Amino acid sequence: MTINLSQFKNTRIYFFITLLTFVVYGNSINNEYAIDDNIVVEGNQLVAKGLKALPEIFTSRFATGKQEYEYRPTVLASFAIEKQFFSKLPESQTIKEKKRKDKLTQANISHFINVLLYALTCVLLFKLLTRIFDGYNILLPLITTLLFLVHPLHTEVVANIKSRDELFMLIGIIMALTWFIKFTELNQYKYLIFAFLAILFALYSKRNAIMIFGLAPVVLYFIKADYKKIGIVFFSMVLVFVISILIKKGLLTGKSTRNLLFFENPLFYQGTIIDRITVGLYCAWFYLEMLIFPINMSYYYGYNQIPMADFSYWQVWAAILFFVPLGIYGFVQFIKRNPLGLGILIWFGVMLGVINVFFPIVGIAADRYTYAFSIGFCIVLAYLIVHYFKLDISKNNIKVKLPSVMIVLMLIISVVYSGRTLARNSDWHDYITLYTTDIEHLTESAKAHALLANTLYPMIAKEAQKNPNNPEIQKEIQKIIYHYKEAIRIDSNYTTSINNLGSVYVNFLRDYSTAIKYCAMAVEQDPDYLEAHFNLAFSYQNSLNFEKAFYHYLKVIEINPDYNKVYELLNGLLQKYEKTNEGIQSLIELAAKSTKPKPIYISIANLYSLTANGNYTKSIEYFEKAYQLDYSDKVLCNHLAKLYQAMGNSQKANEFFNNCQ
């Protein structure tokens, strides 16, 4: 089959790329929210404010709360803009709701925008590759782009709304590289400014955009740019990086509080540079397998799905034997400005930054980490295909004869990869679909087991309230227990899973002795684990062990006096065992040491009213102490007014009634 490349107009190619993107990823548009979407978009109060939130977004981190992430304002801003225009739509739907009536949701809008951004990325990539491979016809850029477009490893980036940071980052990098090339060719400094803004956009989408420091010189060398201009480009990148840091420091306050846990990557806590290298080699081989055979893709890997590999692992030696000679060969070919060398250098160079060698990576490995370096892999694969079939891809050759075997091969790759992508898109439908699908092959991932159990827990609790006699509930409870135990088996220090397992025995099975066993383990690992202390207190109370129940209730109040649900249970415990006075004395001592004594004072006041003779004078005294700490508390103010009124002190009652107005 002979094709005339002169008939391949750019506009037609752009349309074809966009159409193919929606064919391959269109079924993801009806998906809802999935992993980590709840951190940055679903239920995010800042994002929900819409356009009004933009100033605050640019002075905030990517996520706030117990864990605060890096600075990615462009991504949050895009979500806020969506909320502004689509806030009247429901945020999402459950599978049951969809079956009854499938409505358009805010999540669907976000998924549509992600698919649109991916189409834009592929169009921009094709344009960039035609400039890089200017000495060749469009066949090499086109095949590379199509391989990139259909590759299943990109499903996480497209089908996970939160991964818009990856989409934005690569768009910024591709645009910056395109404008750097234009600058070197046309010597117009406006393109440096455009590239400057594109890099800023990429950096404020995800800091991995720092890869531009390696990509730009490599690409510019390949196109035979003047060395002086390459120097100017490099200086401009340093300048934009410094400016981005200064802007961020000027806008942000405080430090990131991202607490990295052992199961996310043990290398954060242990290991030498040799350990990082061996784990890195294992990850490099793992990515090679996934790039060729993207079968068991996962939303999360972590420990021990990706092991802390050493030289006893065959994958480490396979990686050495494959990547070292290929890397040397690729570098030599790059020096000769061979497209194969460029592809290998982009593949290996970008991959080196995400395989734990220079610094540990959260999750150890991830499908989304392949997004940028898969461009290099696709260049290599495309070049090998055209080279194997001995196609003339020189620029002047516009009539190319494609062997039928090559056409069949490309169709097989496209159909197989597209089919895998379509199937994987469905896995990302929502949290529970994703977790239950992937756990089948994530048998050694502590976090995967924990996430599935954490997601099932509230669902089963809700169902148990509605239909307590449903026989399926007990099966689901056992499933939750199984996955928490698996998480603990893999990582015996997984404190939250240990406590959560204990809470299953408390809330579902009323097996307090087993609950005490697990929650005590959690407290042993983390003495300030509030929820574990609360579970222990409740379990000891139901096991008729006053002393230990009392101790752990007090510990909860010591850790967080605002944990309001503890007070009613404590008061009930003290009343049952006629230990009210002992409780009052202990709470007074706690209040004296606490930085937030108000709720403790209120509890003391309530306990005084529950003493044998009802000491209302002392009760009012402590209610007033609480009120003096917060004069805005109208409920407490009214309560005091009514207490004085009941005691016949109309003067004080009127005084408080007036204050409450």
XYZ file of C-alpha atoms in Angstrom:
661
model
C 0.000 0.000 0.000
C 1.447 3.339 -1.100
C 0.396 6.501 0.724
C 0.934 10.081 -0.406
C 2.025 12.040 2.658
C 1.335 15.351 0.928
C -2.370 14.596 1.403
C -1.912 14.423 5.167
C -2.816 18.012 6.009
C -2.095 19.084 9.580
C -5.690 20.102 10.280
C -6.894 16.654 9.237
C -4.285 15.001 11.435
C -5.286 17.171 14.408
C -8.925 16.244 13.873
C -8.038 12.555 13.584
C -5.963 12.663 16.798
C -8.806 14.381 18.670
C -11.403 11.965 17.328
C -9.278 8.932 18.185
C -8.698 10.269 21.705
C -12.445 10.452 22.331
C -12.944 6.995 20.823
C -10.316 5.493 23.128
C -11.158 7.507 26.262
C -14.792 8.430 25.678
C -16.093 5.772 28.051
C -14.212 7.423 30.937
C -16.428 10.522 30.719
C -19.296 8.784 32.523
C -17.004 7.835 35.419
C -17.350 9.418 38.850
C -14.734 10.347 41.449
C -11.970 7.901 42.380
C -8.777 7.791 44.443
C -7.489 11.158 45.729
C -10.249 13.118 43.968
C -11.678 13.693 47.450
C -8.478 15.541 48.377
C -8.502 18.162 45.626
C -11.945 18.392 44.056
C -14.733 16.257 45.529
C -16.042 18.008 48.616
C -13.108 20.454 48.604
C -14.524 23.535 50.355
C -11.988 25.906 48.832
C -12.573 24.712 45.276
C -16.350 24.790 45.841
C -16.213 28.594 46.158
C -15.591 28.872 42.410
C -13.962 31.969 40.964
C -13.992 33.701 44.363
C -11.492 31.101 45.566
C -8.798 31.925 42.985
C -6.837 34.418 45.143
C -6.834 31.967 48.059
C -5.914 29.042 45.791
C -2.768 30.846 44.683
C -1.772 31.273 48.329
C -2.579 27.681 49.327
C -1.057 24.278 48.887
C -2.507 21.536 46.689
C -4.325 19.985 49.646
C -4.762 21.169 53.210
C -5.626 19.496 56.474
C -3.754 16.727 58.272
C -1.578 16.308 55.191
C -0.508 19.284 53.089
C 0.943 18.754 49.639
C 3.113 20.803 47.323
C 2.121 23.922 45.394
C -0.083 23.216 42.338
C -2.413 26.223 42.043
C -3.112 25.893 38.308
C -4.815 22.534 38.865
C -6.977 23.714 41.768
C -7.837 26.855 39.812
C -9.150 24.742 36.936
C -11.356 22.784 39.341
C -12.651 26.013 40.890
C -13.572 27.361 37.456
C -15.482 24.142 36.762
C -17.373 24.503 40.041
C -18.296 28.063 39.137
C -20.076 27.010 35.961
C -21.348 23.531 36.875
C -22.200 23.823 40.570
C -25.888 23.159 39.887
C -25.082 19.633 38.747
C -24.834 16.871 41.389
C -21.223 16.223 42.381
C -21.443 12.525 41.581
C -23.724 9.496 41.503
C -23.506 6.040 42.980
C -23.855 2.995 40.737
C -27.349 2.417 42.154
C -28.355 6.006 41.393
C -27.022 5.679 37.861
C -29.104 2.572 37.296
C -32.242 4.412 38.416
C -31.495 7.591 36.490
C -28.140 8.413 34.965
C -27.617 12.149 35.422
C -24.838 14.422 34.237
C -22.550 15.145 37.203
C -19.719 17.510 38.025
C -17.397 14.496 37.945
C -18.497 13.766 34.360
C -17.600 17.341 33.362
C -14.152 16.932 34.928
C -13.596 13.673 33.071
C -14.630 15.282 29.770
C -12.142 18.103 30.334
C -9.384 15.577 31.109
C -10.056 13.757 27.833
C -10.027 17.090 25.991
C -6.698 17.986 27.636
C -5.249 14.632 26.599
C -6.335 15.232 23.009
C -4.659 18.647 23.164
C -1.502 17.025 24.561
C -1.357 14.552 21.671
C -1.892 17.306 19.080
C 0.846 19.442 20.670
C 3.141 16.418 20.864
C 2.678 15.720 17.152
C 3.461 19.364 16.333
C 6.574 19.253 18.520
C 7.800 16.002 16.982
C 7.383 17.352 13.439
C 9.702 20.219 14.433
C 12.220 17.949 16.173
C 12.241 15.512 13.237
C 12.233 18.287 10.666
C 14.641 16.328 8.482
C 12.132 13.481 8.156
C 8.635 13.142 6.748
C 5.635 13.068 9.084
C 5.481 9.272 9.302
C 7.820 9.023 12.327
C 6.054 11.799 14.343
C 2.648 10.396 13.408
C 3.397 6.800 14.426
C 5.019 8.019 17.657
C 1.999 10.154 18.525
C -0.480 7.371 17.778
C 1.476 4.908 19.940
C 1.519 7.490 22.732
C -2.210 8.199 22.340
C -3.413 4.597 22.652
C -0.934 3.430 25.300
C -2.910 1.977 28.244
C -0.454 3.203 30.899
C -1.884 6.689 30.387
C -5.305 5.696 31.712
C -4.439 6.817 35.243
C -3.494 10.269 33.992
C -6.669 10.670 31.926
C -9.248 8.701 33.931
C -8.185 9.991 37.357
C -9.411 13.583 37.720
C -6.768 14.381 40.320
C -4.068 13.513 37.749
C -4.851 16.659 35.808
C -1.594 17.884 37.330
C 0.228 15.438 35.036
C -1.757 16.616 31.998
C -1.038 20.284 32.713
C 2.620 19.606 33.432
C 3.278 17.821 30.129
C 1.302 20.391 28.148
C 3.504 23.120 29.658
C 6.707 21.200 28.887
C 5.706 20.452 25.272
C 4.757 24.088 24.668
C 8.006 25.312 26.228
C 10.092 22.979 24.036
C 8.170 24.086 20.935
C 8.816 27.757 21.698
C 12.473 27.137 22.525
C 12.870 25.566 19.072
C 11.160 28.566 17.488
C 13.488 30.888 19.386
C 16.594 29.109 18.113
C 15.265 29.071 14.553
C 13.799 32.580 14.332
C 15.946 34.376 16.933
C 12.869 36.164 18.302
C 12.942 36.713 22.054
C 9.165 36.724 22.353
C 9.332 32.935 22.107
C 11.596 32.878 25.152
C 8.908 34.782 27.042
C 6.244 32.329 25.850
C 8.452 29.423 26.945
C 9.058 31.185 30.264
C 5.294 31.306 30.920
C 4.828 27.696 29.791
C 7.489 26.475 32.232
C 5.897 28.501 35.021
C 2.560 26.883 34.189
C 4.174 23.420 34.219
C 6.021 24.007 37.513
C 2.848 25.277 39.177
C 1.054 22.162 37.973
C 3.638 19.703 39.302
C 7.228 20.153 40.359
C 8.304 17.165 38.221
C 8.305 19.737 35.432
C 11.903 20.344 36.460
C 12.684 17.655 33.868
C 12.644 20.513 31.343
C 16.231 21.287 32.463
C 17.349 18.029 30.855
C 14.887 17.845 27.992
C 15.501 21.298 26.501
C 19.297 20.987 25.953
C 18.854 17.425 24.606
C 16.174 18.472 22.099
C 18.020 21.627 21.045
C 21.263 19.701 20.501
C 19.375 17.179 18.376
C 17.975 19.890 16.062
C 21.487 21.377 15.715
C 20.662 24.617 17.510
C 23.442 27.141 17.983
C 25.312 26.462 21.262
C 25.076 30.100 22.259
C 21.297 29.958 21.961
C 21.233 26.720 23.945
C 23.114 28.609 26.665
C 20.572 31.432 26.558
C 17.748 28.910 26.825
C 19.381 27.218 29.804
C 19.933 30.557 31.547
C 16.299 31.509 30.946
C 15.173 28.216 32.508
C 17.310 28.854 35.589
C 15.799 32.336 35.797
C 12.215 31.104 35.592
C 12.947 28.418 38.181
C 14.348 30.972 40.629
C 11.432 33.318 40.000
C 8.928 30.485 40.516
C 10.496 29.717 43.912
C 10.460 33.372 44.945
C 6.807 33.758 43.915
C 5.860 30.611 45.792
C 7.686 31.722 48.921
C 5.996 35.096 48.713
C 2.536 33.574 48.403
C 2.739 30.579 50.721
C 3.006 30.566 54.486
C 4.144 27.665 56.640
C 5.717 24.417 55.598
C 4.346 21.291 53.970
C 3.120 18.739 56.524
C 3.119 15.672 54.275
C 3.906 12.790 56.628
C 5.318 9.935 54.589
C 4.582 6.451 55.910
C 6.604 3.252 55.706
C 4.253 1.458 53.311
C 4.467 4.409 50.898
C 8.171 3.745 50.486
C 10.517 2.165 53.071
C 13.403 4.100 51.502
C 12.138 7.180 53.336
C 13.209 5.449 56.548
C 15.986 3.043 55.659
C 18.449 2.053 52.971
C 21.737 3.161 51.450
C 22.472 4.534 48.000
C 23.066 0.919 46.901
C 19.561 0.026 48.067
C 18.162 2.902 46.029
C 20.062 1.756 42.955
C 18.844 -1.851 43.222
C 15.252 -0.725 43.836
C 15.674 1.692 40.924
C 16.846 -1.104 38.630
C 13.888 -3.239 39.710
C 11.514 -0.334 38.956
C 13.145 0.271 35.567
C 12.533 -3.360 34.617
C 9.007 -3.187 36.031
C 8.280 -0.139 33.837
C 9.746 -1.874 30.782
C 7.394 -4.806 31.291
C 4.434 -2.465 31.774
C 5.306 -0.405 28.695
C 5.278 -3.546 26.554
C 2.618 -5.597 28.356
C 0.342 -3.199 30.287
C -1.794 -5.906 31.855
C -1.988 -5.601 35.655
C -2.135 -1.828 35.863
C -2.845 -0.446 39.323
C -3.913 2.785 40.979
C -1.279 2.247 43.677
C 1.641 -0.122 44.248
C 3.724 0.721 47.323
C 5.221 -1.705 49.811
C 5.440 -4.666 49.398
C 3.869 -4.898 45.934
C 7.126 -3.367 44.769
C 9.722 -5.031 47.028
C 12.871 -3.512 48.447
C 14.846 -5.373 45.809
C 18.518 -6.234 46.179
C 20.989 -8.112 43.990
C 19.221 -11.402 44.700
C 16.333 -10.340 42.415
C 16.626 -11.463 38.804
C 14.874 -8.278 37.670
C 17.813 -6.220 38.973
C 20.288 -8.201 36.851
C 17.949 -8.174 33.851
C 17.754 -4.387 34.130
C 21.549 -4.082 34.273
C 21.985 -6.310 31.210
C 19.290 -4.470 29.264
C 19.534 -0.810 30.240
C 23.306 -0.323 30.604
C 24.352 -1.411 27.082
C 21.217 0.120 25.528
C 21.920 3.362 27.367
C 25.481 3.498 26.052
C 24.291 2.671 22.543
C 21.542 5.265 22.792
C 23.976 7.965 23.901
C 26.283 7.221 20.949
C 23.332 7.360 18.559
C 22.145 10.587 20.144
C 25.548 12.204 19.568
C 25.078 11.229 15.912
C 21.588 12.814 16.082
C 19.833 9.562 15.315
C 16.105 9.567 16.329
C 16.634 6.234 18.088
C 19.265 7.840 20.321
C 16.958 10.758 21.127
C 14.164 8.371 22.076
C 16.416 6.306 24.336
C 17.824 9.404 26.018
C 14.367 10.864 26.723
C 13.117 7.483 27.955
C 16.070 6.736 30.238
C 16.731 10.307 31.322
C 13.211 11.130 32.494
C 12.718 7.638 33.947
C 15.850 8.076 36.068
C 14.047 10.784 38.030
C 11.157 8.520 39.091
C 12.781 5.189 39.979
C 13.976 6.086 43.522
C 17.682 6.457 42.702
C 18.028 10.174 43.459
C 15.203 10.341 46.020
C 12.463 7.991 47.234
C 9.190 8.138 45.324
C 5.803 8.009 47.069
C 4.267 4.649 46.192
C 7.670 3.405 44.917
C 6.187 3.100 41.406
C 3.069 4.343 39.612
C 1.516 4.121 36.162
C 1.347 7.922 35.977
C 5.124 8.188 36.469
C 5.566 6.689 32.991
C 3.532 9.463 31.352
C 6.398 11.758 30.331
C 9.137 9.195 29.650
C 6.781 7.017 27.585
C 7.283 9.634 24.838
C 10.857 8.405 24.532
C 9.696 4.780 24.510
C 7.171 5.555 21.756
C 9.865 7.277 19.670
C 12.061 4.181 20.032
C 9.208 1.829 19.127
C 8.118 3.950 16.146
C 11.702 4.184 14.854
C 12.224 0.419 15.217
C 9.025 -0.241 13.255
C 9.939 2.030 10.326
C 13.554 0.815 10.430
C 12.588 -2.880 10.493
C 10.347 -2.464 7.455
C 13.051 -0.342 5.753
C 10.784 2.616 5.106
C 12.264 5.710 3.543
C 11.263 8.457 6.009
C 13.423 11.205 4.539
C 11.706 14.570 4.236
C 11.658 14.585 0.445
C 9.997 11.195 0.223
C 6.276 11.969 0.279
C 5.171 8.674 -1.260
C 5.798 5.824 1.137
C 4.991 2.204 0.433
C 3.707 0.528 3.574
C 4.131 -3.250 3.661
C 0.925 -5.105 4.446
C 2.656 -6.838 7.363
C 3.440 -3.453 8.890
C -0.153 -2.285 8.478
C -1.383 -5.463 10.187
C 1.183 -5.007 12.980
C 0.130 -1.387 13.592
C -3.522 -2.386 13.578
C -2.853 -5.163 16.088
C -0.926 -2.823 18.407
C -3.589 -0.100 18.092
C -6.534 -2.443 18.624
C -4.942 -4.338 21.523
C -3.730 -1.189 23.302
C -6.986 0.688 22.647
C -9.010 -2.282 23.881
C -6.921 -2.470 27.040
C -7.346 1.271 27.552
C -11.118 1.075 27.115
C -11.304 -1.774 29.618
C -9.054 0.044 32.098
C -11.159 3.216 31.856
C -14.096 1.251 33.263
C -11.996 0.135 36.235
C -11.659 3.801 37.204
C -15.454 4.255 37.423
C -15.433 5.072 41.149
C -13.589 4.294 44.372
C -15.052 0.882 45.116
C -14.898 -0.345 41.507
C -11.233 0.606 41.265
C -10.253 -0.866 44.624
C -12.091 -4.173 44.191
C -10.767 -4.629 40.642
C -7.128 -3.944 41.422
C -6.924 -5.859 44.694
C -6.955 -9.077 42.659
C -3.361 -8.416 41.615
C -2.316 -6.009 44.394
C -2.064 -8.857 46.868
C 1.141 -7.492 48.434
C 0.183 -3.810 48.654
C -0.550 -2.793 52.243
C -2.249 0.434 51.226
C -4.409 -1.239 48.572
C -5.845 -3.615 51.173
C -6.352 -0.767 53.641
C -8.053 1.499 51.097
C -10.508 -1.211 50.111
C -11.339 -1.948 53.754
C -11.631 1.775 54.551
C -14.053 2.226 51.649
C -16.163 -0.823 52.499
C -16.376 0.106 56.193
C -18.787 3.108 55.985
C -20.761 1.462 53.196
C -21.425 -1.644 55.287
C -22.090 0.428 58.412
C -24.757 2.361 56.527
C -26.280 -0.814 55.115
C -26.283 -2.436 58.556
C -28.341 0.457 59.921
C -30.878 0.142 57.100
C -31.070 -3.651 56.916
C -29.559 -5.177 60.084
C -30.877 -8.648 59.193
C -29.287 -8.722 55.749
C -27.243 -11.985 55.676
C -24.779 -10.461 53.201
C -23.603 -7.954 55.815
C -21.683 -10.589 57.784
C -19.871 -11.649 54.612
C -18.885 -8.051 53.935
C -17.709 -7.589 57.523
C -15.448 -10.615 57.140
C -14.156 -9.118 53.909
C -13.256 -5.891 55.746
C -11.475 -7.879 58.457
C -9.571 -9.873 55.838
C -8.237 -6.801 54.058
C -7.212 -5.040 57.280
C -5.379 -8.196 58.369
C -3.645 -8.385 54.994
C -2.529 -4.765 55.323
C -1.102 -5.563 58.768
C 0.530 -8.767 57.516
C 2.405 -6.786 54.884
C 3.255 -3.866 57.168
C 3.038 -4.718 60.875
C 3.495 -1.015 61.684
C 0.397 0.074 59.742
C -1.098 1.726 62.837
C -4.301 3.066 61.297
C -5.211 -0.351 59.904
C -4.511 -1.971 63.278
C -6.858 0.472 65.008
C -9.474 0.235 62.265
C -9.456 -3.539 62.568
C -10.092 -3.131 66.277
C -12.963 -0.753 65.563
C -14.574 -3.382 63.299
C -14.713 -5.726 66.283
C -16.169 -2.889 68.382
C -18.801 -1.535 66.037
C -19.876 -4.580 64.049
C -19.180 -7.670 66.157
C -19.215 -6.323 69.752
C -16.164 -8.506 70.321
C -14.494 -6.225 72.846
C -11.668 -8.535 73.892
C -10.403 -8.795 70.291
C -10.922 -5.058 69.824
C -8.786 -4.376 72.908
C -6.021 -6.583 71.500
C -5.722 -4.579 68.262
C -6.351 -1.094 69.633
C -3.764 -1.675 72.360
C -1.268 -2.561 69.602
C -2.122 0.718 67.864
C -1.593 2.717 71.064
C 1.691 0.933 71.688
C 2.902 2.093 68.277
C 1.442 5.591 68.624
C 0.776 6.668 72.235
C -1.152 9.738 71.050
C -3.497 7.878 68.692
C -6.791 9.432 69.784
C -9.208 7.074 68.005
C -7.381 4.018 69.357
C -7.654 5.346 72.921
C -11.349 6.010 72.376
C -11.932 2.487 71.062
C -10.035 1.078 74.034
C -12.050 3.157 76.498
C -15.355 2.086 74.938
C -14.276 -1.568 74.816
C -13.086 -1.564 78.429
C -16.332 0.129 79.484
C -18.326 -2.642 77.828
C -15.984 -5.205 79.392
C -16.841 -3.733 82.850
C -13.283 -2.572 83.470
C -13.789 0.863 85.012
C -10.164 1.765 85.711
C -8.901 1.190 82.188
C -11.975 2.712 80.553
C -11.575 5.801 82.748
C -7.850 6.041 81.947
C -8.351 5.932 78.174
C -11.281 8.390 78.214
C -9.060 10.838 80.076
C -6.288 10.181 77.566
C -8.653 11.073 74.709
C -9.499 14.380 76.419
C -5.821 15.070 77.080
C -4.987 14.548 73.388
C -7.944 16.540 72.067
C -10.389 18.249 74.470
C -12.644 19.103 71.500
C -13.409 15.406 70.837
C -16.961 15.995 72.063
C -18.412 12.492 71.866
C -16.106 11.332 74.667
C -17.797 13.413 77.388
C -21.220 11.788 77.344
C -19.687 8.317 77.523
C -17.337 9.374 80.311
C -20.186 10.888 82.318
C -22.207 7.702 81.898
C -19.252 5.617 83.063
C -18.713 7.769 86.161
C -22.388 7.713 87.071
C -22.660 3.948 86.702
C -19.737 3.304 89.021
C -20.596 6.235 91.344
C -17.207 7.799 90.651
C -18.435 11.284 89.758
C -16.266 13.082 92.316
C -13.180 11.178 91.171
C -13.994 12.161 87.607
C -14.415 15.815 88.543
C -11.040 15.897 90.272
C -9.261 14.267 87.300
C -10.890 16.661 84.838
C -9.924 19.671 86.947
C -6.309 18.515 86.801
C -6.577 18.049 83.029
C -8.111 21.482 82.536
C -5.245 23.092 84.456
C -2.758 21.647 81.925
C -4.843 22.035 78.776
C -4.542 24.815 76.193
C -8.227 24.282 75.313
C -10.000 23.839 78.656
C -13.465 25.099 77.637
C -15.060 21.702 76.831
C -13.442 20.239 79.962
C -15.005 22.984 82.104
C -18.398 22.211 80.567
C -17.952 18.507 81.375
C -16.982 19.363 84.957
C -20.068 21.589 85.237
C -22.299 18.778 83.986
C -20.733 16.321 86.432
C -21.314 18.655 89.389
C -24.994 18.712 88.502
C -24.962 14.885 88.511
C -23.451 14.494 91.997
C -25.528 12.948 94.730
C -26.898 16.247 96.016
C -26.579 18.202 92.771
C -23.982 20.888 93.426
C -25.468 23.539 91.118
C -23.352 26.348 92.544
C -20.174 24.583 91.403
C -21.879 23.620 88.168
C -22.611 27.273 87.356
C -19.081 28.246 88.399
C -17.559 25.971 85.745
C -20.126 26.882 83.119
C -19.091 30.503 83.680
C -15.419 29.578 83.385
C -16.176 28.017 80.005
C -18.212 31.045 78.924
C -15.418 33.449 79.880
C -13.210 31.645 77.356
C -15.718 32.154 74.538
C -18.230 34.991 74.861
C -19.574 34.218 71.390
C -21.128 30.934 72.590
C -24.831 31.912 72.627
C -25.984 28.397 73.538
C -23.866 28.378 76.688
C -24.951 31.922 77.487
C -28.649 30.975 77.312
C -27.999 27.876 79.403
C -26.430 29.983 82.153
C -29.334 32.436 82.031
C -31.839 29.593 82.502
C -29.805 28.078 85.338
C -29.783 31.389 87.232
C -33.476 31.794 86.532
C -34.186 28.304 87.927
C -32.207 29.175 91.048
C -34.240 32.368 91.527
C -31.398 34.763 90.728
C -33.303 37.017 88.326
C -30.574 39.674 88.265
C -27.936 37.290 86.933
C -30.485 35.622 84.679
C -31.394 38.944 83.062
C -27.730 39.846 82.748
C -27.034 36.682 80.755
C -30.242 36.953 78.723
C -29.106 40.457 77.673
C -25.638 39.175 76.800
C -27.177 36.507 74.609
C -28.992 38.980 72.384
